[in-house]
Coordinates of C-alpha atoms and ligand atoms in Angstrom, one line a residue:
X1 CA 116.6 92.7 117.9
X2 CA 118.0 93.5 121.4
X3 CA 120.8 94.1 123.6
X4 CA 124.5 92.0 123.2
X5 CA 123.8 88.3 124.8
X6 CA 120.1 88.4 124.8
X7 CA 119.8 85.0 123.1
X8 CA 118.8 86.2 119.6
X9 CA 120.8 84.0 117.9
X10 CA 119.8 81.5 120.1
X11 CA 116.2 82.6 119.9
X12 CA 116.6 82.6 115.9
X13 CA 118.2 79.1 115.5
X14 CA 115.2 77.9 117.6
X15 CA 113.0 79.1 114.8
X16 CA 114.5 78.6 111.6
X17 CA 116.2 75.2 112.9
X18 CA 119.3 77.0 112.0
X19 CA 122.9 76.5 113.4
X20 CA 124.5 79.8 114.0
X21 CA 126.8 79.5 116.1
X22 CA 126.1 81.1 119.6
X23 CA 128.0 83.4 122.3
X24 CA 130.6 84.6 119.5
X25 CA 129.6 88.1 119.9
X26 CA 128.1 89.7 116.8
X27 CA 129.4 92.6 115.3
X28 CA 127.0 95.3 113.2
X29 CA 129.1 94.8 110.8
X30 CA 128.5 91.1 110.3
X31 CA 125.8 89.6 107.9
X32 CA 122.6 89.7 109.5
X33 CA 121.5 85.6 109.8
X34 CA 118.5 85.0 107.0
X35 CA 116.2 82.4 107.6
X36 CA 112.5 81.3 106.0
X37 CA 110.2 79.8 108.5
X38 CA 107.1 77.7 107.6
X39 CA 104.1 79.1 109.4
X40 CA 102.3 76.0 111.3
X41 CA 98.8 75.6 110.4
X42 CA 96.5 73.5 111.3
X43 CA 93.8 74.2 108.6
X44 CA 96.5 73.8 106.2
X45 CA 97.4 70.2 107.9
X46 CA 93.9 69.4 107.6
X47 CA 93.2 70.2 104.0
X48 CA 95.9 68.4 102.7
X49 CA 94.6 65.1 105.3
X50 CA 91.5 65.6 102.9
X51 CA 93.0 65.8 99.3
X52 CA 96.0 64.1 99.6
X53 CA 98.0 66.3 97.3
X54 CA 101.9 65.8 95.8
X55 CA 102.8 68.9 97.4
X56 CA 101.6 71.2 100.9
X57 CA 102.8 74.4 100.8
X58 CA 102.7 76.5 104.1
X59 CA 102.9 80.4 104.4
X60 CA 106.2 81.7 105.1
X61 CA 107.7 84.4 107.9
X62 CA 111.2 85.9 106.8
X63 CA 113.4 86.4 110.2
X64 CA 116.3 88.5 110.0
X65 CA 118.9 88.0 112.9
X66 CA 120.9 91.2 113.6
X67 CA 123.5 92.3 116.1
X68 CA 122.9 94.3 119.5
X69 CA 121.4 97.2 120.0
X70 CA 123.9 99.1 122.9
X71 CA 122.1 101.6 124.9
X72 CA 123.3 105.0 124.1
X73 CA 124.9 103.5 121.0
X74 CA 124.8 107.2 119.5
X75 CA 125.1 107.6 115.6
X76 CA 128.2 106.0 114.4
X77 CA 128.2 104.1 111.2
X78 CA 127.5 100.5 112.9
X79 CA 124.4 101.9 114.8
X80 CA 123.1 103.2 111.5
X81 CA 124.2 99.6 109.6
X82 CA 121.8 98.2 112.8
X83 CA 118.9 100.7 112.1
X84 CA 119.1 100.5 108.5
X85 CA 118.8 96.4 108.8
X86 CA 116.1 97.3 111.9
X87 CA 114.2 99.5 109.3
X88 CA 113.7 97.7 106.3
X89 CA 111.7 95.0 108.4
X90 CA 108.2 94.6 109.0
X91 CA 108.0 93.7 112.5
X92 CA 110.3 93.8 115.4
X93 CA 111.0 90.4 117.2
X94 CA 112.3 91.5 120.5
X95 CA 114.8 89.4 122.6
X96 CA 115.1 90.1 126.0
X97 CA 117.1 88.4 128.6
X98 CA 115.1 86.6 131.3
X99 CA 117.6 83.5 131.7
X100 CA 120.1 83.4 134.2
X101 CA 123.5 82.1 133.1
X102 CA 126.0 82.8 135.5
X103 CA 129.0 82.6 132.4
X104 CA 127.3 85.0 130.1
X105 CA 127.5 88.4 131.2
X106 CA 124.7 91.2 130.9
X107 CA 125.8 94.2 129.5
X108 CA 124.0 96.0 132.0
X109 CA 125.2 94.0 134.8
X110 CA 122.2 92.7 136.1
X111 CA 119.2 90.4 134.5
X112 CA 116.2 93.0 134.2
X113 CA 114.0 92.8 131.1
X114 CA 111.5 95.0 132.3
X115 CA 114.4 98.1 132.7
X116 CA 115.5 96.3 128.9
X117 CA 112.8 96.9 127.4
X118 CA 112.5 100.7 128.5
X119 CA 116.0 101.1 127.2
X120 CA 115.3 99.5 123.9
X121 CA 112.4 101.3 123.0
X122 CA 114.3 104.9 123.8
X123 CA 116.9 103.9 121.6
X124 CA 114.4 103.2 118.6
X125 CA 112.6 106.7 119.9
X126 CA 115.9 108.3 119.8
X127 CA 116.7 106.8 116.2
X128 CA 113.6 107.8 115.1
X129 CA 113.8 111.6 116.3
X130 CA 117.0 111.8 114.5
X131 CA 115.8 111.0 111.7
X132 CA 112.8 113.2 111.6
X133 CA 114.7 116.0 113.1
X134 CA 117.0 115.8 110.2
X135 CA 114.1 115.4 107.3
X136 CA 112.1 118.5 109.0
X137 CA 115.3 120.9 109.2
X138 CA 115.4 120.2 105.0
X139 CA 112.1 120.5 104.5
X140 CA 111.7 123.6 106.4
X141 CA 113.9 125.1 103.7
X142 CA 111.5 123.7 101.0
X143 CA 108.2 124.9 102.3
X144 CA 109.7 128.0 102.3
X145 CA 111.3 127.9 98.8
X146 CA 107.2 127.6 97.9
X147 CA 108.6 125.6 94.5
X148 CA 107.2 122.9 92.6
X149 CA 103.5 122.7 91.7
X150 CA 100.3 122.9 93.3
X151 CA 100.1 119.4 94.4
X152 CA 103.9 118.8 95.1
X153 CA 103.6 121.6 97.2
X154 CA 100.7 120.1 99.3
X155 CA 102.1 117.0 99.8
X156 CA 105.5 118.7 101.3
X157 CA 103.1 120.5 103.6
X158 CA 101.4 117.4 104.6
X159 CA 104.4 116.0 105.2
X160 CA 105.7 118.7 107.1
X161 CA 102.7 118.6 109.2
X162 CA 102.7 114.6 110.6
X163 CA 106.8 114.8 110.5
X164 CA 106.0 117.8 113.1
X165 CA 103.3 115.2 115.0
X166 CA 105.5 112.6 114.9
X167 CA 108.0 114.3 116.5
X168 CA 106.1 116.3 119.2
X169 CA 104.9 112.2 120.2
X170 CA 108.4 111.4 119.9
X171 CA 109.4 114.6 122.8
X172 CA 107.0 113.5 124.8
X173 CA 108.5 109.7 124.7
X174 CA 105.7 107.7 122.9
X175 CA 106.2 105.9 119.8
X176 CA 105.4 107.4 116.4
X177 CA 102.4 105.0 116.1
X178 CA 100.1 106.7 118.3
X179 CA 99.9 109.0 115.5
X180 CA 96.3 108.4 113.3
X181 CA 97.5 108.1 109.8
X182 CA 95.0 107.6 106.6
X183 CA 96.3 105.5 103.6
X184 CA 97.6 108.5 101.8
X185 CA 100.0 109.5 105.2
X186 CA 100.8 105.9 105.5
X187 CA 102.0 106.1 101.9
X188 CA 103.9 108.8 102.6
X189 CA 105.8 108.5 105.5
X190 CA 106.3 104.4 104.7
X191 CA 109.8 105.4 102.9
X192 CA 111.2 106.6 106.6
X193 CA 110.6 102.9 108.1
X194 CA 109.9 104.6 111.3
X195 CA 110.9 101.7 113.9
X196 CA 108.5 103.0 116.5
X197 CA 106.1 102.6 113.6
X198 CA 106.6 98.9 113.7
X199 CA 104.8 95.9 115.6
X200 CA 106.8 94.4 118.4
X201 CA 106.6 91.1 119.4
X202 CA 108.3 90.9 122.6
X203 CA 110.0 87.3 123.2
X204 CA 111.4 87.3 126.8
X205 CA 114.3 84.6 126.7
X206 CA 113.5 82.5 129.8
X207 CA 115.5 79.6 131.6
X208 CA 114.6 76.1 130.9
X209 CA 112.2 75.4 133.6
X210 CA 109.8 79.0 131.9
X211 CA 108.9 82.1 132.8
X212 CA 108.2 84.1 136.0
X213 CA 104.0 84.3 135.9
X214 CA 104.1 87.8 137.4
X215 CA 106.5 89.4 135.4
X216 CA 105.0 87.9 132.5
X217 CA 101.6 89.6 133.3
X218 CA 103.9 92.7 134.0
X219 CA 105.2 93.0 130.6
X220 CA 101.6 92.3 129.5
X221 CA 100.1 95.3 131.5
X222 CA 102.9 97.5 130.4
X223 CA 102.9 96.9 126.6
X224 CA 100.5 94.2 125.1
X225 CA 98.0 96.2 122.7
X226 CA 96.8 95.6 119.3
X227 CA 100.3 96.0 117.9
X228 CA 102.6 94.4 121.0
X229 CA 102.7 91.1 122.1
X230 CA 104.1 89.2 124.5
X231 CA 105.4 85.6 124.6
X232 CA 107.7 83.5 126.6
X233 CA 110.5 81.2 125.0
X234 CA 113.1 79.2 126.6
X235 CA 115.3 79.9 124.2
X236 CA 118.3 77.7 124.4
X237 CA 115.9 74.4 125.2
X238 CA 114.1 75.2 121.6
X239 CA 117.0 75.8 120.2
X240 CA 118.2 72.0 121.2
X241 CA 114.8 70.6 120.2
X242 CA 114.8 72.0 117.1
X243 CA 117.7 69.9 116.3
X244 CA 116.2 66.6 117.4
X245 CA 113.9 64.7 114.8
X246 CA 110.1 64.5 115.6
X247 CA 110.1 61.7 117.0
X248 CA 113.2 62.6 119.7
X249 CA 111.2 66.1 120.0
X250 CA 108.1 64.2 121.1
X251 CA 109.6 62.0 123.5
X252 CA 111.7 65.3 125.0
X253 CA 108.4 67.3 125.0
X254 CA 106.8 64.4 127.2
X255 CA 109.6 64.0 129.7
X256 CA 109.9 67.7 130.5
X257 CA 106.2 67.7 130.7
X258 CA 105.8 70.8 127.8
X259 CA 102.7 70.8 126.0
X260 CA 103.7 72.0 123.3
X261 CA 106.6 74.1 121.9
X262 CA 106.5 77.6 122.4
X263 CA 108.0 77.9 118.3
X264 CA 104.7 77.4 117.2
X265 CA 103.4 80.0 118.7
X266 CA 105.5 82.6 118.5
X267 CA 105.9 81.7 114.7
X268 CA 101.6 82.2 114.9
X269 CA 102.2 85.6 116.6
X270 CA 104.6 87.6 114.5
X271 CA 102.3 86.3 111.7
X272 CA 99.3 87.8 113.1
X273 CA 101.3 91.3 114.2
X274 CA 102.2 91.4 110.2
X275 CA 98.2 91.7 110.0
X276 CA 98.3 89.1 107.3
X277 CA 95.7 86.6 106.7
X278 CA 95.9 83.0 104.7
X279 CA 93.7 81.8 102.4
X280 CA 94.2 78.5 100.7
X281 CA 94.2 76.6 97.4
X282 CA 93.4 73.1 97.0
X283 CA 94.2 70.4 94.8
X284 CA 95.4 67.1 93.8
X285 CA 99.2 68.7 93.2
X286 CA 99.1 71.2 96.3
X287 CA 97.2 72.8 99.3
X288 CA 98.8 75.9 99.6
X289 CA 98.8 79.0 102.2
X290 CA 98.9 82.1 100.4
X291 CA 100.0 85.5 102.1
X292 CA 97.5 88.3 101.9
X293 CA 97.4 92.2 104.1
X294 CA 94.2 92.2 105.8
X295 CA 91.6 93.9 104.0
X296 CA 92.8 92.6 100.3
X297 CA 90.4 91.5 97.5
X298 CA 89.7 88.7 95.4
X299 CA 91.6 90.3 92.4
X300 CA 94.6 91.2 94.8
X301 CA 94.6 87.7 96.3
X302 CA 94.3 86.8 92.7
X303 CA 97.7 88.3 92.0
X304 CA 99.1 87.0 95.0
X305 CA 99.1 83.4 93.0
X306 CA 100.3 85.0 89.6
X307 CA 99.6 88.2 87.9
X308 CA 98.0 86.7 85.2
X309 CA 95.0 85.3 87.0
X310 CA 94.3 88.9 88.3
X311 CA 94.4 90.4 85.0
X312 CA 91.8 87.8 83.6
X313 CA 89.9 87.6 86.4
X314 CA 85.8 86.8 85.9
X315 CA 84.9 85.2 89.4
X316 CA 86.1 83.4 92.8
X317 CA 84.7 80.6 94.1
X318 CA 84.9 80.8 97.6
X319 CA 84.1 78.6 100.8
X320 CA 85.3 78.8 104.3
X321 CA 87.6 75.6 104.9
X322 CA 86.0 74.3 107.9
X323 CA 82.8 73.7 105.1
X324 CA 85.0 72.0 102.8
X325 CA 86.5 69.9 105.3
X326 CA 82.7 69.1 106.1
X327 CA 81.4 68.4 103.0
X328 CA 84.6 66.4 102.2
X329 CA 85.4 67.9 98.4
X330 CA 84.6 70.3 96.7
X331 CA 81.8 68.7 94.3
X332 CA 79.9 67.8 97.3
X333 CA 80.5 71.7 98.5
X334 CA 79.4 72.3 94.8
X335 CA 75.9 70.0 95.6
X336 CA 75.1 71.6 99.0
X337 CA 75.1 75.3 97.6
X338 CA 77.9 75.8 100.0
X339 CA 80.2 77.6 97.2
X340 CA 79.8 81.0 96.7
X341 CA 80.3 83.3 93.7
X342 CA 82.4 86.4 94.2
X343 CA 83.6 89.0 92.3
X344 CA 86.3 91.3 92.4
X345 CA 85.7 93.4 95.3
X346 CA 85.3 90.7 97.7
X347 CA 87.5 91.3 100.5
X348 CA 89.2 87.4 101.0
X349 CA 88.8 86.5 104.7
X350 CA 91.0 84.6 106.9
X351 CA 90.7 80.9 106.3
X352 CA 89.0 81.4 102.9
X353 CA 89.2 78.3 100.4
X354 CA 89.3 79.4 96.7
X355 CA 89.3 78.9 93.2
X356 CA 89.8 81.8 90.4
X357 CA 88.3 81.5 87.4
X358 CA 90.0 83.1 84.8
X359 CA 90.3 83.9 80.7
X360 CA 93.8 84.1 80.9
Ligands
GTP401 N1 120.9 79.4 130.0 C1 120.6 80.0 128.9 N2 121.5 80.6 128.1 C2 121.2 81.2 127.0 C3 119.8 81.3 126.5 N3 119.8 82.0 125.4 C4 121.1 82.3 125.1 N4 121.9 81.9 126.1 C5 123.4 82.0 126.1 O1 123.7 83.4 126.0 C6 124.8 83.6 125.1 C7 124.5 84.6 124.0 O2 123.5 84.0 123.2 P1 123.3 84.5 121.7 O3 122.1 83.9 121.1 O4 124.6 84.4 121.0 O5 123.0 86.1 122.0 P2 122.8 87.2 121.0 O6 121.7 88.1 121.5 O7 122.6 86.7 119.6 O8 124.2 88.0 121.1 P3 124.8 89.1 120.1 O9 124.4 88.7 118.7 O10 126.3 89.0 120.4 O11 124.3 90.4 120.5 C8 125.2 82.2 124.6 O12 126.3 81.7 125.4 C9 124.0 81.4 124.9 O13 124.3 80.0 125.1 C10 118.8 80.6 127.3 O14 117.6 80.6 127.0 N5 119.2 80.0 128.5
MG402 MG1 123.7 87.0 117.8

């Protein structure tokens, strides 16, 4: 997301290789752009160097492109097409103009992504009181009502009460996820999609020759913390590597003197802002990434591969890859001891190879 002409298209075709065509301005009311990028991984690269399999399969980021977010855009239907597209996502990728370009225009007039970014994240504040404003007036009425049972009454309450915190943070211009919430209040608000709720990663859009070191260090002072990050991306230079083969892109990457593309990384980060981990399975048919939420067990990474598996789950066998890339196989892991046994409340760890046994 962003404002008009911040290069998200741009930004997006760079990622997904895609070939949306640019500077047409988008309308809310136009498709959002889909695309499904493979997550680069180099412990992925490596175990398939080692078992030579028919098939590598790499973890996967969804990325959503969607029209402009206007400043003041107010609650018309397009604005709520926007946030509804906004709030079903997990993470916020957002573009913001740092390239100068003399033939598009800014809709602010001027190139300033440090005054950007203030005015997107009051618009998502702003979207977000309206919505809990709105919820809070109804359930007002409800509390007071005093129907239901026992326990649908409580959870109202409960409700009532972090809506009320939500919105107090939301007055005092801070986003709602300063608020501490348990499982059970993550559960419940989760329907909302609250977009000051959501990881940001904050891509500012720079010219070719990169960005501005102290007003990248800036943007890192002002908003980096565990759920904000901030990279650089020339946008419209990855968006015309992206096109070359590997070969072209290698020889391009040498003669601009880039060490490596900034893609990669920003693919890495909006992985890692997901707080999702990898663990792999290997084989002669495939070395695969799987997708887990941090904190996940064996029986849930089970199910991540089929729900059978989890079902008839009896044990993992587990080992870190960077051992099994060591001992070269897995019999030889098998030899050293260097497999372990787990059962089904080990919590799967990032970069975690393993094998389920199963009666299924
Ligand atoms: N010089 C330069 N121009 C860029 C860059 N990124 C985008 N542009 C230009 O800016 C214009 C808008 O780019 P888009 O990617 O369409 O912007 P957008 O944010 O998707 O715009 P809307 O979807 O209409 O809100 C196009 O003319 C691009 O060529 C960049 O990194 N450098
Ligand atoms: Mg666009």
């Amino acid at each position: 997301m962003g404002l008009p002409s911040a290069g998200k298209t741009v930004v997006f075709n760079a990622l997904s290789r895609a070939k949306v065509p640019v500077a047409t301005y988008s309308a809310p009311s136009s498709e959002p752009n889909l695309a499904v990028v493979k997550v680069p991984d180099s412990r992925l690269t490596a175990l398939a160097q080692l078992f030579q399999p028919r098939k590598v399969t790499p973890a996967e980021v969804r990325y959503v492109d969607v029209a402009g977010l206007m400043q003041g855009m107010g609650r018309d239907s397009q604005a709520a097409q926007l946030l509804a597209q906004l709030r079903g996502c997990d993470a916020l990728l957002v573009v913001v103009r740092g390239f100068t370009n003399e033939s598009v225009a800014h809709p602010l007039g001027s190139v300033d992504p440090e005054r950007d970014l203030d005015i997107l994240a009051t618009e998502l504040m702003l979207a977000d009181l309206g919505v809990v404003e709105k919820r809070l007036e109804r359930l007002e009425k409800e509390v007071r009502s005093n129907k239901g049972t026992e326990i649908e009454r409580q959870k109202r309450e409960r409700e009532y009460t972090l809506l009320q915190g939500i919105q107090a943070l939301l007055a005092d211009g801070k986003p709602a996820r300063m608020m501490d919430l348990d499982v059970n209040d993550e559960i419940l608000l989760r329907g909302y999609g609250f977009l000051t709720q959501k990881p940001w990663l904050i891509a500012l859009n720079t010219d070719d020759a990169g960005a501005d070191d102290s007003l990248i260090e800036r943007l890192r002072a002002r908003w980096e913390d565990s759920r904000t990050q901030v990279a650089a991306i020339a946008g419209r230079l990855e968006m015309d590597l992206a096109e070359l083969s590997d070969e072209e892109a290698a020889e391009f990457l040498v003669a601009w003197d880039v060490a490596e593309p900034a893609l990669d990384r920003v693919i890495q980060l909006s992985y890692k802002l997901l707080d999702l981990i990898s663990f792999f399975t290997v084989g002669e048919d495939e070395v695969r990434a799987w997708t887990l939420k941090r904190g996940a067990n064996a029986v849930e990474a089970a199910a991540a591969i089929h729900t059978s598996i989890a079902k008839a789950f009896i044990r993992a066998e587990v080992i870190r890859y960077n051992e099994l890339l060591e001992c070269g196989g897995w019999a030889e892991a098998r030899k050293r001891g260097l497999l372990r046994s787990e059962g089904r409340t080990y919590i799967v760890q990032d970069g975690d190879v393993a094998q389920f046994l199963h009666n299924a």
